[in-house]
Every structure is written in structure tokens, then in C-alpha cells.
Short mmCIF file of N, CA and C in Angstrom, two decimals:
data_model
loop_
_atom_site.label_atom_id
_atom_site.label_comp_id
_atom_site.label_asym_id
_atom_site.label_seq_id
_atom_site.Cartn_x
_atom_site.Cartn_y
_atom_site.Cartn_z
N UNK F 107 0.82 -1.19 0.00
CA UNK F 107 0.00 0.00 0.00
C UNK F 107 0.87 1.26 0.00
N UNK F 108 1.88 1.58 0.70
CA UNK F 108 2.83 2.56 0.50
C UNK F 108 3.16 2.83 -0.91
N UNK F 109 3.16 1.64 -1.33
CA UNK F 109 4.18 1.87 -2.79
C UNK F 109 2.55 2.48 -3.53
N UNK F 110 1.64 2.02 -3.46
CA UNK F 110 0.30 2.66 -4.30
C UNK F 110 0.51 4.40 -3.96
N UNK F 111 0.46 4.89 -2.36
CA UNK F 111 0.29 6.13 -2.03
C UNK F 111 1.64 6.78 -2.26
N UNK F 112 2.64 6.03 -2.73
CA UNK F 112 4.05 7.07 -3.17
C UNK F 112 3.34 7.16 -4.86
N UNK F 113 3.35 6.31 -5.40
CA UNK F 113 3.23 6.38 -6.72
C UNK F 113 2.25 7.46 -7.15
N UNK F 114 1.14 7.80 -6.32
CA UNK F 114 0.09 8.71 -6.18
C UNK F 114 0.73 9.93 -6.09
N UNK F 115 1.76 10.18 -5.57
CA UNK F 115 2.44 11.52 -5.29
C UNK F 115 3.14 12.02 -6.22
N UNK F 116 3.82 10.81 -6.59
CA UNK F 116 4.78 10.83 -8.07
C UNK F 116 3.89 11.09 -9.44
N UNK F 117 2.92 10.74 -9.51
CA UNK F 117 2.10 10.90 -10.45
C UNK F 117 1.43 12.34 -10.31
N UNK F 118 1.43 12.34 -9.21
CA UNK F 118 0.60 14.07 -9.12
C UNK F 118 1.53 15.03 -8.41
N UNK F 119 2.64 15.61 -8.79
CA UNK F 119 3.54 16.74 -8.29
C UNK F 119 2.61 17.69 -7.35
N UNK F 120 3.09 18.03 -6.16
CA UNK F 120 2.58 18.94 -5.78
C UNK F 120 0.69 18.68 -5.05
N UNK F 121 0.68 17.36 -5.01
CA UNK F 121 -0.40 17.00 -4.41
C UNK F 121 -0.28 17.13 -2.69
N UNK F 122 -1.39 17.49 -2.40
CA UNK F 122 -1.65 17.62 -0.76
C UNK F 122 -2.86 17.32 -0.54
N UNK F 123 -2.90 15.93 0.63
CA UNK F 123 -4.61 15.52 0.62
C UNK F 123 -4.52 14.52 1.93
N UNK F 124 -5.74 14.60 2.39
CA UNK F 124 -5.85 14.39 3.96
C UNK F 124 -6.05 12.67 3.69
N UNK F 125 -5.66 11.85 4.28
CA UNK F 125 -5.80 10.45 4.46
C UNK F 125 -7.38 9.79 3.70
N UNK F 126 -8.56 10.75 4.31
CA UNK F 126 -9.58 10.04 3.56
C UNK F 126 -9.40 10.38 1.91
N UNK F 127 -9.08 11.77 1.34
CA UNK F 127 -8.65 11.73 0.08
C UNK F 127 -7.71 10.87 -0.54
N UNK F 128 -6.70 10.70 -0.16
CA UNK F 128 -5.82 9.56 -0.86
C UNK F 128 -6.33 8.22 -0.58
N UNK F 129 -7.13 7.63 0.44
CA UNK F 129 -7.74 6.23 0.10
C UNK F 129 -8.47 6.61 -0.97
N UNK F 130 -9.17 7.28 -1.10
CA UNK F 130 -10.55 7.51 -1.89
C UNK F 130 -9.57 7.14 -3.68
N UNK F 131 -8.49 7.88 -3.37
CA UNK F 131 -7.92 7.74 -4.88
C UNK F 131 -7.29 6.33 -5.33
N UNK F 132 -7.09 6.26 -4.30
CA UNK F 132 -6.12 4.76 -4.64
C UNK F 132 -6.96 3.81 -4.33
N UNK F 133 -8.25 3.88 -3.60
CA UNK F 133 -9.15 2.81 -3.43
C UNK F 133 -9.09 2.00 -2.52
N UNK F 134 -8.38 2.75 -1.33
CA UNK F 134 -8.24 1.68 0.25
C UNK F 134 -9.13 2.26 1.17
N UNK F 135 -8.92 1.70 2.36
CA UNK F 135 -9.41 1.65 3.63
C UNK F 135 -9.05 3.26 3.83
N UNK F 136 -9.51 3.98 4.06
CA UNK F 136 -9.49 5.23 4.79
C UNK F 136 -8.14 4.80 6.03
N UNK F 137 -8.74 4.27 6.78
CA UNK F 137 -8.23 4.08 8.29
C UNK F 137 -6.83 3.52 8.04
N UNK F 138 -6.66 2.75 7.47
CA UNK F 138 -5.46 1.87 6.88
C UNK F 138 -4.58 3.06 6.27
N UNK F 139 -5.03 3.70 4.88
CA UNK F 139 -4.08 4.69 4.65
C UNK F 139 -3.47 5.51 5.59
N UNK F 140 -4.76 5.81 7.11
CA UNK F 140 -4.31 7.01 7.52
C UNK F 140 -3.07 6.37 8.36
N UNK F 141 -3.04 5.14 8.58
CA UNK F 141 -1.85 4.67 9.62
C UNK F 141 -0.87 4.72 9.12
N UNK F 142 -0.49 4.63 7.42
CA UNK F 142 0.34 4.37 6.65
C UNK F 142 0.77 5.49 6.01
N UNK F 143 0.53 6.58 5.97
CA UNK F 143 0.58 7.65 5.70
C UNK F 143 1.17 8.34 7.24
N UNK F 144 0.75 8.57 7.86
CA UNK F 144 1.56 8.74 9.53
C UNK F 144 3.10 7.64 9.53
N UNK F 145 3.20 6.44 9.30
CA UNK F 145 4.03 5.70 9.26
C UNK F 145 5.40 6.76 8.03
N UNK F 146 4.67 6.80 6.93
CA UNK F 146 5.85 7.89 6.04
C UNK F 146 5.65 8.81 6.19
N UNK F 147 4.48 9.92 7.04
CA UNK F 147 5.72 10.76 7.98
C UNK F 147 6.60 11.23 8.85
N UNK F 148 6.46 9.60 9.71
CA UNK F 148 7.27 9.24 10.76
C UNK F 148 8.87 9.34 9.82
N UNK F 149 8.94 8.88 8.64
CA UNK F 149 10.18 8.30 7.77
C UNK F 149 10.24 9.27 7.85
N UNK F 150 9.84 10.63 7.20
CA UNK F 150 10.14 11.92 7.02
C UNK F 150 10.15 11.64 5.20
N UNK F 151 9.26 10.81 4.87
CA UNK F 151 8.91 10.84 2.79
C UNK F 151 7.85 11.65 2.71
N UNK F 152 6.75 11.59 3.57
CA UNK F 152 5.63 12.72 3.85
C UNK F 152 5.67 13.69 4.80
N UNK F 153 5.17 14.79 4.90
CA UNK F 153 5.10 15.71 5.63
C UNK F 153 3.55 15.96 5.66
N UNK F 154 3.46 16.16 7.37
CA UNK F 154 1.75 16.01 7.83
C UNK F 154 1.96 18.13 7.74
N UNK F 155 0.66 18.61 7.16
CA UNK F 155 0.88 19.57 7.68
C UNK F 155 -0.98 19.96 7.64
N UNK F 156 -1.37 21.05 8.10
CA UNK F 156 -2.43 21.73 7.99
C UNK F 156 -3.39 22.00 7.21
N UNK F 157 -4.39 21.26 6.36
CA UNK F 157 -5.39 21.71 5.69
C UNK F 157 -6.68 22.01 6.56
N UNK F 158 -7.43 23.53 6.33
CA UNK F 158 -8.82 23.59 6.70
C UNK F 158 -8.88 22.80 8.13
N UNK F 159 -8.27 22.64 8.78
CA UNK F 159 -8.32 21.92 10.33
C UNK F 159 -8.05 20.80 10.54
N UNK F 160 -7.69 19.89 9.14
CA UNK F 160 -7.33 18.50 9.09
C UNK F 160 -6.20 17.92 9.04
N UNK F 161 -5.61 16.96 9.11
CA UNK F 161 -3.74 16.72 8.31
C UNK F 161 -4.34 16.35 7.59
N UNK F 162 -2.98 16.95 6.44
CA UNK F 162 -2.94 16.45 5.11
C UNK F 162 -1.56 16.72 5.39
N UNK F 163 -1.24 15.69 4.00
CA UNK F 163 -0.02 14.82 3.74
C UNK F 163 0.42 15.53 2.38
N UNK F 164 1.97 15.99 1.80
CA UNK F 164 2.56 16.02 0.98
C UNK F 164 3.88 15.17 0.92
N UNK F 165 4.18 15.08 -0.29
CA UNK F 165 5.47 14.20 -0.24
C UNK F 165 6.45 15.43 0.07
N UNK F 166 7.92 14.98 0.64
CA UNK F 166 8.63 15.38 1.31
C UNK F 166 10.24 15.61 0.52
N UNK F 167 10.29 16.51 -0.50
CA UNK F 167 11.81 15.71 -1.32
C UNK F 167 12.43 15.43 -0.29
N UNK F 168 13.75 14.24 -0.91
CA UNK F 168 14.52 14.41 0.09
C UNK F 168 15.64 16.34 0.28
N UNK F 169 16.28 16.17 1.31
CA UNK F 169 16.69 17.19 1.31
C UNK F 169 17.59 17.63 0.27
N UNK F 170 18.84 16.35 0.15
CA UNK F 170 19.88 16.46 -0.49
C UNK F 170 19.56 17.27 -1.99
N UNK F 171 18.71 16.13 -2.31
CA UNK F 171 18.02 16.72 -3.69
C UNK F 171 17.54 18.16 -3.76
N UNK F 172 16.56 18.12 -2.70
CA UNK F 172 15.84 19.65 -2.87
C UNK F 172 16.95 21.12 -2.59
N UNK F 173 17.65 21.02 -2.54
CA UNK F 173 18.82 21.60 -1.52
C UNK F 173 19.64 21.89 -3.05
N UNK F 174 19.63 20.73 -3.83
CA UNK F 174 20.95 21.21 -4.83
C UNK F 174 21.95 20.33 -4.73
N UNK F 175 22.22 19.69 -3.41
CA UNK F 175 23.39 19.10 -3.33
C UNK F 175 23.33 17.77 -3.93
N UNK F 176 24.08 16.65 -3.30
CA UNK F 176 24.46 15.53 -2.91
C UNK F 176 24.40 14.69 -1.84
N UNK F 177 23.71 13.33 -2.03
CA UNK F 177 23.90 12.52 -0.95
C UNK F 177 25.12 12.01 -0.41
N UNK F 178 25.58 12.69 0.81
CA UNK F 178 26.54 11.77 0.90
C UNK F 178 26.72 10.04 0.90
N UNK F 179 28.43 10.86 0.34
CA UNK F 179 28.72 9.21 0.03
C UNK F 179 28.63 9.01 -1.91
N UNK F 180 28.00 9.82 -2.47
CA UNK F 180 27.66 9.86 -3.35
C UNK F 180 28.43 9.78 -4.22
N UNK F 181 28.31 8.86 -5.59
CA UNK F 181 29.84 8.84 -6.57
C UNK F 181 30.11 10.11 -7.41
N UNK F 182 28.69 10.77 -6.98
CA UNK F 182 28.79 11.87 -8.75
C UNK F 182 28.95 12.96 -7.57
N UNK F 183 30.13 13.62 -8.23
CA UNK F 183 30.04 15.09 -7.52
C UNK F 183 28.96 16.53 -8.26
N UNK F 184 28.87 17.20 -7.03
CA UNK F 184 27.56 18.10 -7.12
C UNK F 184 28.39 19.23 -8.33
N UNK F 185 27.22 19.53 -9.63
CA UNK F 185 27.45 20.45 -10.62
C UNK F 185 26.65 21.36 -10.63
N UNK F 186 27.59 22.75 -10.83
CA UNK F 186 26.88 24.30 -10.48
C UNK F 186 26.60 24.86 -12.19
#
């Protein structure tokens, strides 16, 4: 089920939607997503934040990426 609600994110850039919306899309359990969705933003892949009084969930780049840089450890060095 994770891999359904990442792929959901990946498919829709810039999506933000409260647990009963993303079952509704992907076609699960409400309750189930919402544990699993809390579970990746425990990981820190989602970020819970504030809709209209509810959580809602966005995906989370990682930092390295969003940042510009490099993961460390990484073989390819970072190009400006």
C-alpha cells in the first residue's frame, strides 16, 4: 500500500490531501491509509501539515536533492 500512495504523489507533483482523500484515490481503507501515511511521515517521505483543520499529507523531497546538493557518500560530484 505505500508503494500505491508514493506512486500517487509521483504521479501528481505537488499534491496535498488528507488520508480520507488519498484512500478515496487509490481505493483503500481510509483508516489503513491514515496509519500508513503517519508511518511515512514518521520516515520523514511525507510531511503532515495543515489543511482547513485537518492533516494532510505532501510528499517530502529528500533534502539532499531539494537543496541542490548531494547525498553523501555519493559517486557523482555536485554540478553548479
Amino acid at each position: 500500500m505505500r508503494i500505491q500512495i508514493l506512486t500517487l504523489f509521483h504521479r501528481n507533483p505537488g499534491l496535498v490531501g488528507t488520508s480520507v482523500e488519498l484512500a478515496q484515490a487509490i481505493g483503500r481503507n481510509p483508516v489503513t491509509v491514515a496509519e500508513q501515511v503517519r508511518k511515512l511521515a514518521q520516515l520523514r517521505i511525507l510531511e503532515e501539515v495543515e489543511v482547513r483543520g485537518e492533516a494532510a499529507y505532501r510528499y517530502l523531497p529528500p533534502r539532499s536533492v531539494a537543496a541542490g546538493g548531494v547525498v553523501e557518500g555519493s559517486r557523482f560530484p555536485e554540478t553548479n
